[in-house]
Short mmCIF file of C-alpha atoms in Angstrom, two decimals:
data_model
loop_
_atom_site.label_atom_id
_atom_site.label_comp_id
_atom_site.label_asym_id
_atom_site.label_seq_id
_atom_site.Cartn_x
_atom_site.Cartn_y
_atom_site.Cartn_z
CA UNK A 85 32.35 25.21 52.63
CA UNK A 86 29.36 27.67 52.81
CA UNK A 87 26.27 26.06 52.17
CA UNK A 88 23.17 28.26 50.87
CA UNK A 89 19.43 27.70 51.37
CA UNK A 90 19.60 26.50 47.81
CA UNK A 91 22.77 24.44 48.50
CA UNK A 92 20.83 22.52 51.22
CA UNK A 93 17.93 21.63 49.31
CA UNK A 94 19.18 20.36 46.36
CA UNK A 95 21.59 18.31 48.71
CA UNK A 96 18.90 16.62 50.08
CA UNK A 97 16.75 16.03 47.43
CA UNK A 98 19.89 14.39 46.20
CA UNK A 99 20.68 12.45 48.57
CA UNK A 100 17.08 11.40 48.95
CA UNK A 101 17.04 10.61 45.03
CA UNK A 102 20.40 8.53 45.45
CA UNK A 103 18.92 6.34 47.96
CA UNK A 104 15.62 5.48 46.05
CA UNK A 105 17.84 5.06 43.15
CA UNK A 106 20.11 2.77 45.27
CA UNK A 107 16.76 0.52 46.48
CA UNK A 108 15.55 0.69 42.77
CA UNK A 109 18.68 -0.93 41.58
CA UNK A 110 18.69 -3.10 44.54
CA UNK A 111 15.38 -4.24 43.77
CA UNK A 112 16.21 -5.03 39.88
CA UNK A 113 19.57 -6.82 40.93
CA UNK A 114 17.22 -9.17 43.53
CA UNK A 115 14.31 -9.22 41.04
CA UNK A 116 16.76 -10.47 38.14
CA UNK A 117 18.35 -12.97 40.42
CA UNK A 118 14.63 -14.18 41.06
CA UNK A 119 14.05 -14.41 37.55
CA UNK A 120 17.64 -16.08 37.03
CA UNK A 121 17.01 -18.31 40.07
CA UNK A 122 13.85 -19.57 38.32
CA UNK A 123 15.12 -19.97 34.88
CA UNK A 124 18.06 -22.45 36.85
CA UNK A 125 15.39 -23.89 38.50
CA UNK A 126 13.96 -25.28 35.24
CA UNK A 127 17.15 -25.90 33.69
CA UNK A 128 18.77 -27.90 36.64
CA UNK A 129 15.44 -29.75 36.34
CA UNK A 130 15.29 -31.04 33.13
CA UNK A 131 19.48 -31.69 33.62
CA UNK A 132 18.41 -33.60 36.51
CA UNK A 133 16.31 -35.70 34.98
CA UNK A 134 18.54 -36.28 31.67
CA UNK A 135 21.11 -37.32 33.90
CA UNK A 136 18.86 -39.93 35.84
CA UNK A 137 17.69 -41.40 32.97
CA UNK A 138 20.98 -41.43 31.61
CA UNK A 139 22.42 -43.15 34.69
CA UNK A 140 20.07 -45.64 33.85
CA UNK A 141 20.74 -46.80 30.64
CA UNK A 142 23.96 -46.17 31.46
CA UNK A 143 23.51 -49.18 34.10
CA UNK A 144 21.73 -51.03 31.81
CA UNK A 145 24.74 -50.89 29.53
CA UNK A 146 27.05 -52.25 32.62
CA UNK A 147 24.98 -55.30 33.12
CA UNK A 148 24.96 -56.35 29.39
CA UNK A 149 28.24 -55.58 29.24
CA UNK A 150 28.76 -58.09 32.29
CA UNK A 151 26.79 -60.50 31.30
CA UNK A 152 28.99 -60.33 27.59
CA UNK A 153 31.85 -60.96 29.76
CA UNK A 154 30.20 -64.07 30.52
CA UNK A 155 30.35 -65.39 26.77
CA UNK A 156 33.10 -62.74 25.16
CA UNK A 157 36.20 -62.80 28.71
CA UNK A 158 38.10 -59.56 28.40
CA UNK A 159 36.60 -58.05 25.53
CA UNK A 160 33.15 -57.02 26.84
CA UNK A 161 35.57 -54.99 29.96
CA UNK A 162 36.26 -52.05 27.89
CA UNK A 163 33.19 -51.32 27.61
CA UNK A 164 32.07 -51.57 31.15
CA UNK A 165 35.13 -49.68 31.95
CA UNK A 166 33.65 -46.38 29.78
CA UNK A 167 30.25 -46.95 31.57
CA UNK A 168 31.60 -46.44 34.78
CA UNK A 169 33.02 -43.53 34.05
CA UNK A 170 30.11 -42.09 32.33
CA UNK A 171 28.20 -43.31 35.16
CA UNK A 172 30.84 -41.28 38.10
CA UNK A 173 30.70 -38.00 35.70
CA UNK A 174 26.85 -37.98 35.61
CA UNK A 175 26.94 -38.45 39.67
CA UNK A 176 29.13 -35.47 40.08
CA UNK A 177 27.23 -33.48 37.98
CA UNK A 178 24.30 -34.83 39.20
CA UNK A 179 25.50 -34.08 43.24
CA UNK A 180 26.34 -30.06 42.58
CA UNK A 181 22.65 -29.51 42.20
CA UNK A 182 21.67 -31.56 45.25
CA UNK A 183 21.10 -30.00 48.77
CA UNK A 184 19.04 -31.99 50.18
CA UNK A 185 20.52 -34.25 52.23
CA UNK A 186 18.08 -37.52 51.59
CA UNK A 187 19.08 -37.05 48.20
CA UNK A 188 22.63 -36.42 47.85
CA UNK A 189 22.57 -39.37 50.32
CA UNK A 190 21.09 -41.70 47.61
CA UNK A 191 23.76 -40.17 44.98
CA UNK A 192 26.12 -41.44 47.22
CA UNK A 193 24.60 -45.09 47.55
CA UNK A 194 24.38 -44.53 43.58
CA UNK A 195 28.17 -44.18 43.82
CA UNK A 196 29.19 -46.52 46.38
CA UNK A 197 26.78 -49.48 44.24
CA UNK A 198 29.19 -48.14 41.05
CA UNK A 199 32.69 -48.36 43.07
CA UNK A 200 31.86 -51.75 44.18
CA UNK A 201 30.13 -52.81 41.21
CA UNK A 202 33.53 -52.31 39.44
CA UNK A 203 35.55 -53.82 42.19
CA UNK A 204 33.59 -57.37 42.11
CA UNK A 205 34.02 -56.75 37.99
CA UNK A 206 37.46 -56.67 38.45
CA UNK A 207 37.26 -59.73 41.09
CA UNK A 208 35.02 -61.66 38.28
CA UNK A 209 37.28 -61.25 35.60
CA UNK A 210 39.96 -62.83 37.17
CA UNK A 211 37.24 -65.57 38.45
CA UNK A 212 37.10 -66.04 34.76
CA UNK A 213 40.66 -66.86 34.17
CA UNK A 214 40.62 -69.94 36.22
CA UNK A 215 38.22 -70.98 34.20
CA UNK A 216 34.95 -71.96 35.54
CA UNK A 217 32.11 -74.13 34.94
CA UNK A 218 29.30 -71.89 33.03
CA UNK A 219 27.08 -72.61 36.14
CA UNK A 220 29.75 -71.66 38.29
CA UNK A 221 29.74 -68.09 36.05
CA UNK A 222 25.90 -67.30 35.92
CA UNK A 223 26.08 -68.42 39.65
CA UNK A 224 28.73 -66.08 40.40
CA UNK A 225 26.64 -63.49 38.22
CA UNK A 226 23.50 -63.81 39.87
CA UNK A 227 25.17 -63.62 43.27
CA UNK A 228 28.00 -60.53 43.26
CA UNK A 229 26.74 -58.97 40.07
CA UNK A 230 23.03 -58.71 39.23
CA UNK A 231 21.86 -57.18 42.88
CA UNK A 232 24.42 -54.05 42.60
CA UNK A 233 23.29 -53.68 39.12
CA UNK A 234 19.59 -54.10 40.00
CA UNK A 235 19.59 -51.60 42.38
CA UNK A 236 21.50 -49.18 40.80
CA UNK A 237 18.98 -49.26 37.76
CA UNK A 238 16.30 -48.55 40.79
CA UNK A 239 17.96 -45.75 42.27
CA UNK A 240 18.34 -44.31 38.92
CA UNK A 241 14.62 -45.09 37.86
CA UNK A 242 13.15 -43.79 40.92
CA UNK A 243 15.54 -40.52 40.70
CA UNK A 244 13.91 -40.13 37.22
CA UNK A 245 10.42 -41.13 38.62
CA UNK A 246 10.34 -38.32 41.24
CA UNK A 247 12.34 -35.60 39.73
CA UNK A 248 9.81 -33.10 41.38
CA UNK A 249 10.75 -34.47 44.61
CA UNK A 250 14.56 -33.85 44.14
CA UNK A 251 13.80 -30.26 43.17
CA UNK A 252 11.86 -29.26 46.09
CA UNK A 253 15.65 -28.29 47.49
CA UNK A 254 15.89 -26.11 44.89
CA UNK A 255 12.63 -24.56 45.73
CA UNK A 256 13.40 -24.28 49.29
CA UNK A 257 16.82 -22.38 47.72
CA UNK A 258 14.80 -20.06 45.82
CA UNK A 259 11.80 -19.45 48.63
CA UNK A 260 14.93 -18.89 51.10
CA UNK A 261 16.49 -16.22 48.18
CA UNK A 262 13.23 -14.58 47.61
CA UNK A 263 12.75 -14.49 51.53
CA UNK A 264 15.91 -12.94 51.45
CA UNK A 265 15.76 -10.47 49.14
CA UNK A 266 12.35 -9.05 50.34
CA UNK A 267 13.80 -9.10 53.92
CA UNK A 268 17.01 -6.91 52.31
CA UNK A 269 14.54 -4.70 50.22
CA UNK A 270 12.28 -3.57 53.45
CA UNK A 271 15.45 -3.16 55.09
CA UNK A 272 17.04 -1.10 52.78
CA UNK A 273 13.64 0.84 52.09
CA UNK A 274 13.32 1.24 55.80
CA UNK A 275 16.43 2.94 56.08
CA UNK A 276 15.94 5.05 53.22
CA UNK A 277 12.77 6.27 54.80
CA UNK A 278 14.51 7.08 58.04
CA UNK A 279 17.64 8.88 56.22
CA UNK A 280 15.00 10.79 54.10
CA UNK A 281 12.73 11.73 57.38
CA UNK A 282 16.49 12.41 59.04
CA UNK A 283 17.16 14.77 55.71
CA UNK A 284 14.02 16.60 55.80
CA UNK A 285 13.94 17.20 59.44
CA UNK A 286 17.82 18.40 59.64
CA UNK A 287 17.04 21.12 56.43
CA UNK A 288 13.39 21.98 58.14
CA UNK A 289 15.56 22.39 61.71
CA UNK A 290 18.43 24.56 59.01
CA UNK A 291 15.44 26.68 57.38
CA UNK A 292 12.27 26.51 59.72
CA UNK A 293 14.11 27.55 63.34
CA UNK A 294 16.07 30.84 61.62
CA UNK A 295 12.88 31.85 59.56
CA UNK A 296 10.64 30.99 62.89
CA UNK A 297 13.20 33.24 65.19
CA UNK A 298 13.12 36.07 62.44
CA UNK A 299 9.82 35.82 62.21
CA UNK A 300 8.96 36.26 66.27
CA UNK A 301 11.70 39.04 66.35
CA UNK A 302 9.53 40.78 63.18
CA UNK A 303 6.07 40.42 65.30
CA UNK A 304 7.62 42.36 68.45
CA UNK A 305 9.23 45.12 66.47
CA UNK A 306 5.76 45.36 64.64
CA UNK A 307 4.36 46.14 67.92
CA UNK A 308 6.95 48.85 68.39
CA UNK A 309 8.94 46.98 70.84
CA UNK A 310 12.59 47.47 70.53
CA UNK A 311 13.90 45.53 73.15
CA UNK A 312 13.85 42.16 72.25
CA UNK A 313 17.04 40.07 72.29
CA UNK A 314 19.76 39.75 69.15
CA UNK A 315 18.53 36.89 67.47
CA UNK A 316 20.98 34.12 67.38
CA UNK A 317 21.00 32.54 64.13
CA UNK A 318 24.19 30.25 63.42
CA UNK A 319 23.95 29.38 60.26
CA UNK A 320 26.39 29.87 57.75
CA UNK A 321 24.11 31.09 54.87
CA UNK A 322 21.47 33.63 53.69
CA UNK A 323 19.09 33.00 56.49
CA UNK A 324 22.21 34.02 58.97
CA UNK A 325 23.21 37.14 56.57
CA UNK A 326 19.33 37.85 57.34
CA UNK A 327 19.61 37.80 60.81
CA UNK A 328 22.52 39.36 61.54
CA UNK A 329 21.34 42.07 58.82
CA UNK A 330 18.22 41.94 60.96
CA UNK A 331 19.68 42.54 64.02
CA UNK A 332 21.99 45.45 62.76
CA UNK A 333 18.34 46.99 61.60
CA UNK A 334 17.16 46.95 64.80
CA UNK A 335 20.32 48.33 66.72
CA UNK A 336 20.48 51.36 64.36
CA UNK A 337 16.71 51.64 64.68
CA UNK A 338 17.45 51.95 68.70
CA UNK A 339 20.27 54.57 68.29
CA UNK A 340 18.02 56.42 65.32
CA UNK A 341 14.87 56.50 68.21
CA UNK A 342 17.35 57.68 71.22
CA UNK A 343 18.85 60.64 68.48
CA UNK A 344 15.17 61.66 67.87
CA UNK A 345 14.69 61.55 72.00
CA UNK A 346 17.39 63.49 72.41
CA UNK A 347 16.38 66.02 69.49
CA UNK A 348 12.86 66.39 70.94
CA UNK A 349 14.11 66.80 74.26
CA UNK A 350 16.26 69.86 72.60
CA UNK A 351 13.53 71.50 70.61
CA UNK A 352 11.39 71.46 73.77
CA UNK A 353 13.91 73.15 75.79
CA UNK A 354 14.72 75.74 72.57
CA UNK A 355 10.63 76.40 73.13
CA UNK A 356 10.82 77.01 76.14
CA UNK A 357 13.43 79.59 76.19
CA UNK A 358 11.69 80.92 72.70
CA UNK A 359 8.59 81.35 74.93
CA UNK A 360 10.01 82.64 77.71
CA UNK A 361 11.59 85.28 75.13
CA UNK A 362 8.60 85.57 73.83
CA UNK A 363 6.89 86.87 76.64
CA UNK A 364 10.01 89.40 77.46
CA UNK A 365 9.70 90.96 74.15
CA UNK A 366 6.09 91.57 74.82
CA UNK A 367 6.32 93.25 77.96
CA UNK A 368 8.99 95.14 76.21
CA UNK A 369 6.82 96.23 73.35
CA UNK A 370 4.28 96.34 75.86
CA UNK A 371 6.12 99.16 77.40
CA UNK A 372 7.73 100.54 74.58
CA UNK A 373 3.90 101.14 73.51
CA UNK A 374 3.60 102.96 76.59
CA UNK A 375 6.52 105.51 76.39
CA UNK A 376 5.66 106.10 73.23
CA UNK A 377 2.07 106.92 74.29
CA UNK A 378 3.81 109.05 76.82
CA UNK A 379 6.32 110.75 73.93
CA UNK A 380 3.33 111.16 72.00
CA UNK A 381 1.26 113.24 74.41
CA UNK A 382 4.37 114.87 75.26
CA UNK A 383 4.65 116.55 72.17
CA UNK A 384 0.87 117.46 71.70
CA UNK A 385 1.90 119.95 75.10
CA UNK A 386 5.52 120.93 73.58
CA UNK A 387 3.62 121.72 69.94
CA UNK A 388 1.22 124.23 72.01
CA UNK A 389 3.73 125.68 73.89
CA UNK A 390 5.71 126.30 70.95
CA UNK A 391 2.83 128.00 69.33
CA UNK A 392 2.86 129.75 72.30
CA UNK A 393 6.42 130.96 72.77
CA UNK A 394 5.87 131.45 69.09
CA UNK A 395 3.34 133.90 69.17
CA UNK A 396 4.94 135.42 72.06
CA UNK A 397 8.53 136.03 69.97
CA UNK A 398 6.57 137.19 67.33
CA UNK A 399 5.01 139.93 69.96
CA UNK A 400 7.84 140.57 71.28
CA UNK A 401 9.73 141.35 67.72
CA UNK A 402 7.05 142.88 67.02
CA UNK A 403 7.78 145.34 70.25
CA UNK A 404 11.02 145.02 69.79
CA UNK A 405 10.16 146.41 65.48
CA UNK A 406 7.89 149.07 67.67
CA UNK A 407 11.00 150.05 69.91
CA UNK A 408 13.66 149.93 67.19
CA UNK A 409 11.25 152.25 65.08
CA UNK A 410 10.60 154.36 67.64
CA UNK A 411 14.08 154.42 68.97
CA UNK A 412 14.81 155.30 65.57
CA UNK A 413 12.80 158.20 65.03
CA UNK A 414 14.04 159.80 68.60
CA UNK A 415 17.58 159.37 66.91
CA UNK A 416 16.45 160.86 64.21
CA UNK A 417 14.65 163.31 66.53
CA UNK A 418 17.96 163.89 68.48
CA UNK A 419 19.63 164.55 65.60
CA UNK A 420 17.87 166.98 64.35
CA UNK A 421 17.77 168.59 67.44
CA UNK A 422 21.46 168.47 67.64
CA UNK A 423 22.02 169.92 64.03
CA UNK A 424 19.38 172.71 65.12
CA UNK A 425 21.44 172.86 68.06
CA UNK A 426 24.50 173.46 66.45
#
């Protein structure tokens, strides 16, 4: 596909435009997930420490519950049953906003106290069907039961006590996604700046070298040199349909220049011989002046010999008149003479 000045420019101001549009979008998407990351940050929070202090009471609920075994048997285990469970769900929902690993470590001492909180339960109910003394039950109570339950209440309170400590992993999450995303936005603006330097310098390179060759090859001719090189222009647009209209100026400048040579070196040889007939013809007039100098005093001397000859014709008819006449009058004479001869 040809590609025109025009062509060129708008592609790279497009391109150019794409990318900053690209960063700016970039930049929102990161920007929102900051935002996003925050807003979590503050929600996980205040879940965290709803589900601490629900883990205690929850707890709490377990040891009454046990220690209702001790009076009620079976009938207090239903409920204990549902507080574990409660107690496991707000653990695992508890653990998926954990990273830290001091923490999710006491989440699972939370759990493990729970598991085996339920399996001396379990043990003390059927300690209870063999029927024990009550001292044998509150012993039994104060020995297997009341620590795990103790220090799961602990755990729980001091979760709830230092709920800014358990979120500093999710403010080590967000620093590290913030970190991130500034990294990826100097990154991305650093290539953009490269690919639009790239750009610019590829359409100067497509625009400035032609113009800067056309240019040079303009300066010589101006100084009526003629002999300067094609210019070699290969691109595929106007600046190349300027060149090579350039360099077809030039060559029929060249041949227009040698035609004139050539003319001149005609007309001077046409002067010469005009010259050199120049001077012929005015010798010849020269001597054609001459002769008829010559002719002219020529017939100044025939005119007066004319007269001459003229006068002397006119003497001589006259004589000849004079000799007729008297001729004449002796015939006349001689006739008479003869008729008086007779």
């Amino acid at each position: 596909m040809k590609l025109t000045v025009r062509k060129k420019i708008l592609t790279g101001f497009m391109i150019v435009s794409l990318l900053l549009t690209m960063i700016s979008a970039i930049s929102i998407y990161f920007f929102q997930s900051v935002t996003d990351s925050y807003s979590d940050i503050v929600d996980r929070r205040v879940e965290i420490q709803t589900n601490m202090k629900e883990i205690v009471i929850q707890t709490q609920q377990q040891s009454l519950a046990v220690q209702n075994t001790l009076m009620q048997g079976d009938a207090a285990s239903q409920t204990f049953q549902e507080t574990k469970i409660a107690i496991d769900e707000l653990i695992e929902n508890t653990r998926v906003m954990l990273t830290l690993p001091e923490f999710l470590e006491a989440l699972n001492t939370l759990q493990q106290n729970n598991d085996d909180l339920a399996t001396n339960y379990d043990a003390f109910l059927d300690y209870l069907n063999a029927n024990p003394t009550e001292a044998a039950k509150n012993d039994y109570w104060e020995k297997e039961l009341a620590p795990i339950t103790t220090n799961m209440i602990a755990i729980a309170s001091d979760y709830a006590s230092q709920s800014i400590d358990i979120m500093r992993d999710v403010n080590a999450e967000n620093k590290e996604s913030v970190s991130t995303i500034i990294t990826t936005i100097i990154v991305i603006s650093i290539v953009t700046i490269i690919a639009a330097i790239a750009i610019g310098i590829f359409i100067s390179e497509q625009i400035g070298r032609p113009l800067l060759k056309i240019t040079e090859a303009t300066k010589t001719m101006a100084n009526k040199d003629l002999t300067m090189e094609p210019i070699n222009v290969k691109n595929q647009d106007e600046l190349g349909e300027l060149a090579l209209s350039f360099n077809t100026m030039v060559e029929s400048l060249r041949e227009l220049i040698q035609n004139v040579y050539a003319s001149t070196e005609q007309v001077a040889a046409s002067s010469e011989q005009l010259m050199a007939s120049a001077e012929q013809t005015t010798q010849a007039t020269n001597q054609i002046a001459a002769s008829i100098q010559e002719v002219a005093s020529g017939s100044k001397n025939q005119e007066h010999s004319a007269e001459q000859n003229a006068r002397v014709v006119q003497e001589m008819t006259t004589g000849v008149q004079r000799v007729a006449d008297a001729t004449s009058t002796v015939v006349t004479a001689a006739e008479e003479t003869t008729k008086e001869a007779e």
